[in-house]
Coordinates of C-alpha atoms in Angstrom, one line a residue:
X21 CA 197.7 122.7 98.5
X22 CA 199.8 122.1 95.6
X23 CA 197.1 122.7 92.5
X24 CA 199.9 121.5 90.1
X25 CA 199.1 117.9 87.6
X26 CA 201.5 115.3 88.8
X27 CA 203.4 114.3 85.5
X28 CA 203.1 110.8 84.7
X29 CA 205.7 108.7 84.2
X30 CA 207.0 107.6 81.3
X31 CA 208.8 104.5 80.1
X32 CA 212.0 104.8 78.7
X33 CA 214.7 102.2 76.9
X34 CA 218.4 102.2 76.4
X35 CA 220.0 102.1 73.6
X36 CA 222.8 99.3 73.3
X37 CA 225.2 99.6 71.0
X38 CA 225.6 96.8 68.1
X39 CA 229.5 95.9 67.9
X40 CA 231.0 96.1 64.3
X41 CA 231.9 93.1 64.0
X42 CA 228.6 91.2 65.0
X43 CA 227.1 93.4 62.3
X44 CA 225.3 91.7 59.6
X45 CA 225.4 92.5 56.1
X46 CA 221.6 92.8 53.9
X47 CA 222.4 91.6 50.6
X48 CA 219.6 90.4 48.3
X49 CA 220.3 87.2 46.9
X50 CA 222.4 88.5 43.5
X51 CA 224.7 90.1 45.9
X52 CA 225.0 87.3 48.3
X53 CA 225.3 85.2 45.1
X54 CA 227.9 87.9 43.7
X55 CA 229.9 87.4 47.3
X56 CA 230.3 83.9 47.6
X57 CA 230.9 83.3 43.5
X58 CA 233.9 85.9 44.0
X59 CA 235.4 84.1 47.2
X60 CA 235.2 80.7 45.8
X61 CA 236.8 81.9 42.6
X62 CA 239.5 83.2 44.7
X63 CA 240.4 80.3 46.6
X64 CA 240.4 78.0 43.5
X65 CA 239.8 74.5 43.5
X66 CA 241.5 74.0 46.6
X67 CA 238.9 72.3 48.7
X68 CA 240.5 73.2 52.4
X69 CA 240.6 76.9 50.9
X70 CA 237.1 77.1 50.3
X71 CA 236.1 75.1 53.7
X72 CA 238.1 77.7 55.2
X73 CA 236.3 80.5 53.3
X74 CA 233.3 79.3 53.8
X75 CA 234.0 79.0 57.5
X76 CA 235.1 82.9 57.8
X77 CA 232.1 84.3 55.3
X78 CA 229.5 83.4 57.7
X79 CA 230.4 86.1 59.6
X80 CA 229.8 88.6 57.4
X81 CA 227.3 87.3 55.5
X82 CA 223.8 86.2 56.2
X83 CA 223.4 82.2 55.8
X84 CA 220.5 81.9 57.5
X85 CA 218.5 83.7 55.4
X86 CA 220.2 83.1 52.0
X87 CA 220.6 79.3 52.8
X88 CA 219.1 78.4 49.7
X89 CA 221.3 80.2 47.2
X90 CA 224.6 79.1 49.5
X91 CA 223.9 75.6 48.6
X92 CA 222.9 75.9 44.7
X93 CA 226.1 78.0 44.4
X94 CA 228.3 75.0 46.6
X95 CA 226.4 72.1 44.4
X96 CA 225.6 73.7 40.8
X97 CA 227.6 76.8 40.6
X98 CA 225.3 79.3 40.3
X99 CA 221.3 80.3 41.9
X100 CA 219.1 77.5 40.1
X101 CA 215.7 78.5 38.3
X102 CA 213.0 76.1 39.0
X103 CA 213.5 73.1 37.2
X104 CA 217.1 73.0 37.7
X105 CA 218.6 75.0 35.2
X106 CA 221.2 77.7 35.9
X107 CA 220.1 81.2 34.7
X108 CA 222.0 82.8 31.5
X109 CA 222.2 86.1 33.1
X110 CA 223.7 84.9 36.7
X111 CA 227.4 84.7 37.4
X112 CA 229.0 81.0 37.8
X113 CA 231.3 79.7 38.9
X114 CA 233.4 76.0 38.7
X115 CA 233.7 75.6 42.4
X116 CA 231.0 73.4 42.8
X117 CA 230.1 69.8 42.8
X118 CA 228.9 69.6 39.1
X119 CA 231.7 71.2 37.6
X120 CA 233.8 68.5 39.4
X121 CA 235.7 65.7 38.2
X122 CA 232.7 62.3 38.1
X123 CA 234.8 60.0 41.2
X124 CA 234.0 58.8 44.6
X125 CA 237.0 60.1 46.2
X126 CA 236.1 64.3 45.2
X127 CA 232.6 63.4 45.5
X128 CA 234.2 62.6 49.5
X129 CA 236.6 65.6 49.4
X130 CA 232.7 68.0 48.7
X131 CA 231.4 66.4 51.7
X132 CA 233.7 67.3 53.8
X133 CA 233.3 70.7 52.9
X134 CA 229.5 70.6 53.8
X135 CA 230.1 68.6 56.7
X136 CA 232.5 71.5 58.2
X137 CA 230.3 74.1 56.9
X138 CA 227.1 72.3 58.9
X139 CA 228.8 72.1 62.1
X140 CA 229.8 75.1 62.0
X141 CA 226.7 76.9 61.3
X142 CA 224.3 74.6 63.1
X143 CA 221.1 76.2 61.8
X144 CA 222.5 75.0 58.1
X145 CA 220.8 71.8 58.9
X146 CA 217.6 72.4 58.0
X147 CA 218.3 74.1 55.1
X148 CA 220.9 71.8 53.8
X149 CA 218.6 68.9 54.0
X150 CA 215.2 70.9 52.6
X151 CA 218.3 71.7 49.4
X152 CA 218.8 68.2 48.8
X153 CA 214.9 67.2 48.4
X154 CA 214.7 70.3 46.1
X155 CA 217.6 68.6 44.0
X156 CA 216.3 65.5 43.6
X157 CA 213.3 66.4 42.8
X158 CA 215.4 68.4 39.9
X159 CA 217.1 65.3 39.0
X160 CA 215.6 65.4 35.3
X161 CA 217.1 69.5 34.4
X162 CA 220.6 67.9 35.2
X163 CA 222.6 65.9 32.9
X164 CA 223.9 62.2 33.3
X165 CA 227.1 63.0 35.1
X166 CA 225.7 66.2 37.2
X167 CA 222.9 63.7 38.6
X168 CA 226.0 60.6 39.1
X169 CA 228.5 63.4 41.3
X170 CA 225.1 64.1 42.8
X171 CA 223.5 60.8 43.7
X172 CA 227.6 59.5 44.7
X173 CA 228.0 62.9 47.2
X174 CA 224.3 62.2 48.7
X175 CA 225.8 58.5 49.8
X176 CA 228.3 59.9 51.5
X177 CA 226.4 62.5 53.2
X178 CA 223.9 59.4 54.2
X179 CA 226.6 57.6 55.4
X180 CA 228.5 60.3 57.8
X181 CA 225.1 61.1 58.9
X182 CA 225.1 64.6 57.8
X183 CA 221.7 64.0 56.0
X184 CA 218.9 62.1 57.2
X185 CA 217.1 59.0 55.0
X186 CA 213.7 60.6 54.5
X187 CA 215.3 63.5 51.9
X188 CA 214.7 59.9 50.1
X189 CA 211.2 60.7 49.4
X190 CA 212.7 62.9 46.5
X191 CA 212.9 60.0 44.1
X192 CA 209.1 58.9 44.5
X193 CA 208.2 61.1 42.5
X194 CA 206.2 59.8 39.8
X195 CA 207.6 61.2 36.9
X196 CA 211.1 60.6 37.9
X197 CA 210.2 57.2 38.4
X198 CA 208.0 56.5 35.3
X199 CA 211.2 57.6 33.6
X200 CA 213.5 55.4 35.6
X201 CA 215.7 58.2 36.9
X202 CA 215.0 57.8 40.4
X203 CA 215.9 54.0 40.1
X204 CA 219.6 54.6 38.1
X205 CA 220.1 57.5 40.9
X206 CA 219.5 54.9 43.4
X207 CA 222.4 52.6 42.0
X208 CA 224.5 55.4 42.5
X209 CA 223.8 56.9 46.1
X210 CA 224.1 53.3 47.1
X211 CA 226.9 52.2 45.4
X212 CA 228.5 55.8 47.4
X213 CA 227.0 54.9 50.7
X214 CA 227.6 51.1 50.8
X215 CA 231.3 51.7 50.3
X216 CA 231.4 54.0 53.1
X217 CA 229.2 51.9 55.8
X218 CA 227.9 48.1 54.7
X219 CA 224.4 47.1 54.3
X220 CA 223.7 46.8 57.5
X221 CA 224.0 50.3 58.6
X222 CA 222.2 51.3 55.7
X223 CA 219.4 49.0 56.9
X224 CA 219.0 50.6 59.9
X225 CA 219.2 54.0 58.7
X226 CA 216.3 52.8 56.2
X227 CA 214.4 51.4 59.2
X228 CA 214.6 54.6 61.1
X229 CA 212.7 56.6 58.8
X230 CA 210.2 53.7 57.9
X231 CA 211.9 53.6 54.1
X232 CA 213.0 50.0 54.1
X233 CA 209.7 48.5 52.8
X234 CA 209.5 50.8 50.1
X235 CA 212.2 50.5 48.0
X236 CA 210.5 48.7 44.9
X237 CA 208.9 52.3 44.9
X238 CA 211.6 53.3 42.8
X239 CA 210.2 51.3 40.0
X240 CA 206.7 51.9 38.2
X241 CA 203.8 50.1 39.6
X242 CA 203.9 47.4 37.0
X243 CA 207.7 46.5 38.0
X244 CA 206.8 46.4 41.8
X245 CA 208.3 43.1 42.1
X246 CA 211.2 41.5 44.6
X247 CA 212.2 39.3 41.3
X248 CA 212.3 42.7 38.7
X249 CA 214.3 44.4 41.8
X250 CA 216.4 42.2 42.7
X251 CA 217.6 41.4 38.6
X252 CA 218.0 45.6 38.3
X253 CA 220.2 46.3 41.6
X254 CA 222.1 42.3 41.1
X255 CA 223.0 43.6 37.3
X256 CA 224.4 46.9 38.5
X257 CA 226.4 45.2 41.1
X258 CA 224.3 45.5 44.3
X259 CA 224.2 42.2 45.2
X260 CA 223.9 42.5 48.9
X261 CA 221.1 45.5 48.4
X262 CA 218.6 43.3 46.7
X263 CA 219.5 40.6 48.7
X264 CA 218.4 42.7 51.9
X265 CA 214.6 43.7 49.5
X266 CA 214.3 40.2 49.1
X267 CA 214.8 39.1 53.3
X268 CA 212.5 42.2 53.9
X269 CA 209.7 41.1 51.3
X270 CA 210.0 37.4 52.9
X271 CA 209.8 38.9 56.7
X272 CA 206.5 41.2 55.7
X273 CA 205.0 37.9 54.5
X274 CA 205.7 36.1 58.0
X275 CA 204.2 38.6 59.7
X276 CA 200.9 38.9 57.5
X277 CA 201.2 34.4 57.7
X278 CA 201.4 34.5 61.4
X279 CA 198.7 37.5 61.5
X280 CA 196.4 35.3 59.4
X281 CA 197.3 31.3 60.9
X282 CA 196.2 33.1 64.2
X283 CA 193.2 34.7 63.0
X284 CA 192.0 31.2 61.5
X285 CA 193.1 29.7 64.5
X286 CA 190.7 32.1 66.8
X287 CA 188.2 31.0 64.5
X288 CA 188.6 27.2 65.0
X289 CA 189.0 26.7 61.2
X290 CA 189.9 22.9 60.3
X291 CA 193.2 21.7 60.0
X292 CA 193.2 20.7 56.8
X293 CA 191.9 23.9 55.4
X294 CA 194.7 26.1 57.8
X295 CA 197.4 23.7 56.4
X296 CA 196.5 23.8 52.6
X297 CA 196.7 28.0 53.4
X298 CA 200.2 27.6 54.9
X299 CA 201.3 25.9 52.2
X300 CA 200.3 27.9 49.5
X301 CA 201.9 30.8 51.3
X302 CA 205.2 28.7 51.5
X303 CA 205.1 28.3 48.1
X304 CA 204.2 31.7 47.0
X305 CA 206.8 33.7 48.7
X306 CA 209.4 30.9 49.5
X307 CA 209.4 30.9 53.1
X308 CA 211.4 27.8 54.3
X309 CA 209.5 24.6 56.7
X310 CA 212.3 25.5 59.5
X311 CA 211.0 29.0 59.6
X312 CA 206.8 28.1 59.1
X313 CA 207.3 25.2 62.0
X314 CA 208.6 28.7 63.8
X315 CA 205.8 30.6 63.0
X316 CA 203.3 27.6 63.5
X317 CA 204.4 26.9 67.1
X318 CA 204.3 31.1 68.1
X319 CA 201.0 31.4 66.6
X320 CA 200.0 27.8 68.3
X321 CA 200.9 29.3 71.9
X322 CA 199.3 32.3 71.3
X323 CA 196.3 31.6 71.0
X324 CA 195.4 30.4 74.6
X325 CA 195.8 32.2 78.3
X326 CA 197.9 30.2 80.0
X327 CA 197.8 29.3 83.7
X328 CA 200.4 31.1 86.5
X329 CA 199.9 28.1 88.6
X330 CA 203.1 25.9 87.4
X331 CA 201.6 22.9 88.9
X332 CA 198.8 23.6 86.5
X333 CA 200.3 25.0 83.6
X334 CA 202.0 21.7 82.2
X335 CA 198.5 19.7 82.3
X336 CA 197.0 23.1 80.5
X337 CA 199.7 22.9 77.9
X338 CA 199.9 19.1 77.0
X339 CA 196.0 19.0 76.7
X340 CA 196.5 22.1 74.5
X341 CA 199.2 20.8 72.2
X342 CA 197.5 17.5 72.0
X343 CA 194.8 19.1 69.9
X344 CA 197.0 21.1 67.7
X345 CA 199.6 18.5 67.1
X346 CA 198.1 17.3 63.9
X347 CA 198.9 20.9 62.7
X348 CA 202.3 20.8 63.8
X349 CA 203.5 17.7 62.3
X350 CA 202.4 19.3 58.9
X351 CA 205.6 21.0 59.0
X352 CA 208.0 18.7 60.8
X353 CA 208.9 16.8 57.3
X354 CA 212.3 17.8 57.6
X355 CA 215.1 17.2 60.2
X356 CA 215.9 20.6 60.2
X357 CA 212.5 21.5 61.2
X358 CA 212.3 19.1 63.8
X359 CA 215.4 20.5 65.4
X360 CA 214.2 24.3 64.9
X361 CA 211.0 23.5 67.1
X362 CA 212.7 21.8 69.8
X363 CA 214.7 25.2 70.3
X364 CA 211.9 27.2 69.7
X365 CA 210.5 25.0 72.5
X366 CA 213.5 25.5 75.0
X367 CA 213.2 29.0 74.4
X368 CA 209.8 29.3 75.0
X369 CA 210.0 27.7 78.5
X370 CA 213.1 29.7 79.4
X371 CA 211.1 32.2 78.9
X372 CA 208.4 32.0 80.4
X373 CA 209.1 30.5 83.7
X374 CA 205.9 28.8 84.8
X375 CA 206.9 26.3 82.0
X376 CA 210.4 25.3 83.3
X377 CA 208.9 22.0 84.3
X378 CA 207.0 21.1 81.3
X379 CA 209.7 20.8 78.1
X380 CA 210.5 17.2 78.8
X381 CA 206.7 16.6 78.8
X382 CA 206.0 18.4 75.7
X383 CA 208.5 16.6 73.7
X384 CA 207.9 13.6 74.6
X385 CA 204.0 14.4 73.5
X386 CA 205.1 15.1 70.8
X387 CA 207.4 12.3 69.8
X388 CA 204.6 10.1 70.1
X389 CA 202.5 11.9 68.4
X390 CA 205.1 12.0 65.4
X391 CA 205.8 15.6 65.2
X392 CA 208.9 14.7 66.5
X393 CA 211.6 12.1 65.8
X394 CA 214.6 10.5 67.7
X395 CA 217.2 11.8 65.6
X396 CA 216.6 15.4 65.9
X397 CA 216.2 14.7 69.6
X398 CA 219.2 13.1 70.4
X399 CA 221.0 15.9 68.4
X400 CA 219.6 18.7 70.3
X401 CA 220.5 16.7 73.3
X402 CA 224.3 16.1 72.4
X403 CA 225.2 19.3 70.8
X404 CA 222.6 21.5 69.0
X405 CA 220.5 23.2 72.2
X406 CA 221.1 26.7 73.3
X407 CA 222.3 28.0 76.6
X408 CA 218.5 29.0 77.6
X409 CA 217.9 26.6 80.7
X410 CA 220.7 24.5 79.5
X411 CA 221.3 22.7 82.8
X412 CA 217.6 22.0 84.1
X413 CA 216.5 20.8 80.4
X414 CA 219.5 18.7 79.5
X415 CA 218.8 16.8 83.3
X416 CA 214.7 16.9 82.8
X417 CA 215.9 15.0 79.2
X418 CA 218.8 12.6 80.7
X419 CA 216.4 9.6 81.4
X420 CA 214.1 9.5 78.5
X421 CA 217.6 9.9 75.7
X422 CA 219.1 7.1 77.5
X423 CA 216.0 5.7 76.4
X424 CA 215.7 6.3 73.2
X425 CA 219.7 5.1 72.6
X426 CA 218.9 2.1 74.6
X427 CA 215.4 1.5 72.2
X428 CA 217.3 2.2 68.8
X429 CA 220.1 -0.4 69.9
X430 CA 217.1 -3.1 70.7
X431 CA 215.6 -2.9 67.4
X432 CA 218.3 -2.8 65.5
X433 CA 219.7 -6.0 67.7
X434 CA 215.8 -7.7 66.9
X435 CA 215.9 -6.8 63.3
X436 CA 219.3 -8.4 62.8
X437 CA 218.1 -11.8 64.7
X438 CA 214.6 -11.7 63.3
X439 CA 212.9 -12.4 67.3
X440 CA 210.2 -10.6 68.6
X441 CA 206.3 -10.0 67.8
X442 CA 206.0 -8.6 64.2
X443 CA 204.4 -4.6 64.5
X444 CA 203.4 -1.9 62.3
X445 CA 205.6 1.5 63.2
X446 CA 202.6 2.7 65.4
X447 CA 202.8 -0.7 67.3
X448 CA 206.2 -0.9 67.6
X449 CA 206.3 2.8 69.2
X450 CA 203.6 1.8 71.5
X451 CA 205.3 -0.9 72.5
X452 CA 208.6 1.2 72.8
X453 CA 207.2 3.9 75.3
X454 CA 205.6 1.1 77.6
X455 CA 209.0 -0.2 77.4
X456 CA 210.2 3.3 78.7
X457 CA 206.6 3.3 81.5
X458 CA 208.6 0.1 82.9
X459 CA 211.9 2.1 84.1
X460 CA 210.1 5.5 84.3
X461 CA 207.1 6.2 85.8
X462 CA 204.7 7.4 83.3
X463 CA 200.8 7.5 82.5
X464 CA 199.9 6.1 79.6
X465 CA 198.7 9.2 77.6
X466 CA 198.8 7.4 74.1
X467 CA 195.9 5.3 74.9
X468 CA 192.7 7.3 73.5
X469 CA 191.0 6.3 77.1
X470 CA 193.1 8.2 78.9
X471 CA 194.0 11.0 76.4
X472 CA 193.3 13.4 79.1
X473 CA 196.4 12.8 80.9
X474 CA 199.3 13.1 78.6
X475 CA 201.9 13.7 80.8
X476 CA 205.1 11.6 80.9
X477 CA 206.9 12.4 84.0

């Protein structure tokens, strides 16, 4: 019997070998500073030479973990101390963004150079844009024309999509923006990244990152206003910028209007009271009747769960918009209103399919009930409706226009030979639409004794 201890095994590795050239230098930052200084000096101010540099240094040198001084050496020549301002006992050099000449077209050239740089080294990213906060937030330790190249080579950067939107959060700080640096910066970066996209890519860049509302941040609490922005940005010739402020401002205050007219609505507050609201919110942040007739109508349907049956659904809705029609007409004063609902009435039963049946019914509910008029009838009829349902609404409209053109031509031909009975306007359009009953068969919903059937068909 063998006495002896087994041996137990043992885990062992192998050693691979590291190739040269994948070897990474350890520098501490004043060496990797000391590197990068000495190769940018070399290449000059040659822009392709130091893309190119740049490019073959990250080989050698470790990016990743000396991000930070890469970029303050690319942008302000040297390792910044906090609070922006280069160190006296560092070495600079001119190869940077501030040291460059103040115009849009080197500012572009720089970019370039970080956008070759970025792609190259992937991981950059994040420390490129985390660089860029840390700058703005410096914006005060740099002079007048450092902070211009700066805010002009940002734009760009926004534009090409090498940074993101949200390194905007930089100039909310409140001491840069008590002192009105963040809102001059602002002229510039979008001056810089207007001229590369337009406004409407801006917008959506804006919208992306949830920054378009907040824009009159930029300004002290006590200049939060669209008129106060709009003067600033108009003055320093960003016309279409405060333009877009002052269509945003507008659209939050249709959403909180239609938020509130529905809530009031729920509620079964008066008509009266719901229309003096609407009015005062018209006048308050100048919101056009076209668009509030709009909003009136959305907020009207809303409010009630309609049938799927679509022989029921067109009783449902007539009885519904009966009630509310008092409400409507409020903001039918203009032609242009009246036109607005009738597409926003087409669209609306296009829509929603169980409806297809019902617009003829629904306008001519409303004509008598004076939210509507011929005029804007006959106009969306000849030329002014959209292509939703086209076909089926134009036919479901045919007899009661010929109507209406036949009507007008009838009084004009009694008011030029002075015959028939003598009627108020109500009267005369009660007297009109039985006209109409007599070619088209029709219940007579006008009559308050039968108000519960206010269907023409």
């Amino acid at each position: 019997m063998n006495n002896q201890k087994q041996q137990k095994p043992t885990l062992s590795g192998q050693r691979f070998k590291t190739r040269k050239r994948d070897e990474k230098e350890r520098f501490d930052p004043t060496q990797f500073q000391d590197c990068i200084i000495q190769g940018l000096t070399e290449t000059g101010t040659d822009l392709e030479a130091v893309a190119k540099f740049l490019d073959a240094s990250g080989a050698k040198l470790d990016y990743r973990r000396y991000a930070e001084t890469l970029f303050d050496i690319l942008v302000a020549g040297g390792m910044l101390a906090p609070g922006g301002t280069l160190a006296d006992d560092m070495m600079r050099t001119d190869v940077c963004v501030f040291a460059a000449q103040e115009d849009l077209e080197t500012m572009q050239a720089f970019a370039q150079v970080f956008n070759k740089l970025i792609r190259r080294y992937k991981y950059l990213e994040k420390g490129f844009e985390d660089e860029v906060k840390k700058l703005l937030l410096f914006l005060k330790g740099f002079s007048e024309s450092e902070r211009n190249k700066l805010a002009m080579l940002t734009g760009v950067l926004l534009a090409n999509g090498t940074l993101n939107a949200s390194i905007l959060n930089s100039l909310y700080n409140e001491n840069l923006v008590k002192e009105g640096v963040s809102a001059a910066f602002a002229v510039k970066l979008f001056k810089s990244w207007i001229n590369e996209k337009d406004i409407n890519a801006v917008a959506a860049s804006l919208r992306k990152v949830s920054m378009d509302n907040r824009l009159m941040e930029l300004f002290p609490a006590n200049k939060q206003s669209v008129e106060h922005f709009t003067k600033y940005f108009t003055e320093a010739g960003l016309k279409e910028l405060s333009e877009y402020v002052r269509n945003q401002q507008t659209i939050g205050a249709r959403k909180e209007l239609q938020k509130e007219l529905q809530e009031q609505m729920s509620r079964g507050d008066p008509f009266k009271d719901i229309i003096l609201y609407v009015k005062e919110e018209m006048k308050k942040n100048n919101i056009p009747e076209p668009v509030v007739i709009g909003i009136v109508w959305s907020s009207v349907m809303s409010t009630v769960e309609w049938n799927k049956k679509e022989e029921l659904v067109a009783e449902q809705a007539i009885k519904h918009l009966k009630q509310y029609s008092p409400l409507l007409a409020a903001f039918t004063t203009q032609g242009q209103s009246e036109l607005t609902l009738l597409l926003k009435i087409q669209e609306y039963c296009y829509d929603n399919i169980h409806f297809m049946k019902a617009f003829q019914k629904i306008v001519v509910l409303f004509y008598k009930a004076e939210v509507l008029s011929e005029e804007p009838i006959l106009k969306w009829y000849k030329d002014a409706h959209v292509a939703k349902g086209k076909s089926v609404f134009l036919e479901q409209m045919k007899k009661f226009v010929e109507w209406l053109k036949n009507a007008e031509e009838e009084s004009e031909s009694e008011a030029e030979e002075g015959d028939g009975p003598s009627r108020n306007s109500a009267e005369n359009e009660v007297y009109r639409l039985e006209k109409f009953g007599e070619n088209v068969r029709a219940i007579d919903w006008w009559r308050p004794d039968t108000a519960e059937n206010s269907v023409v068909q």
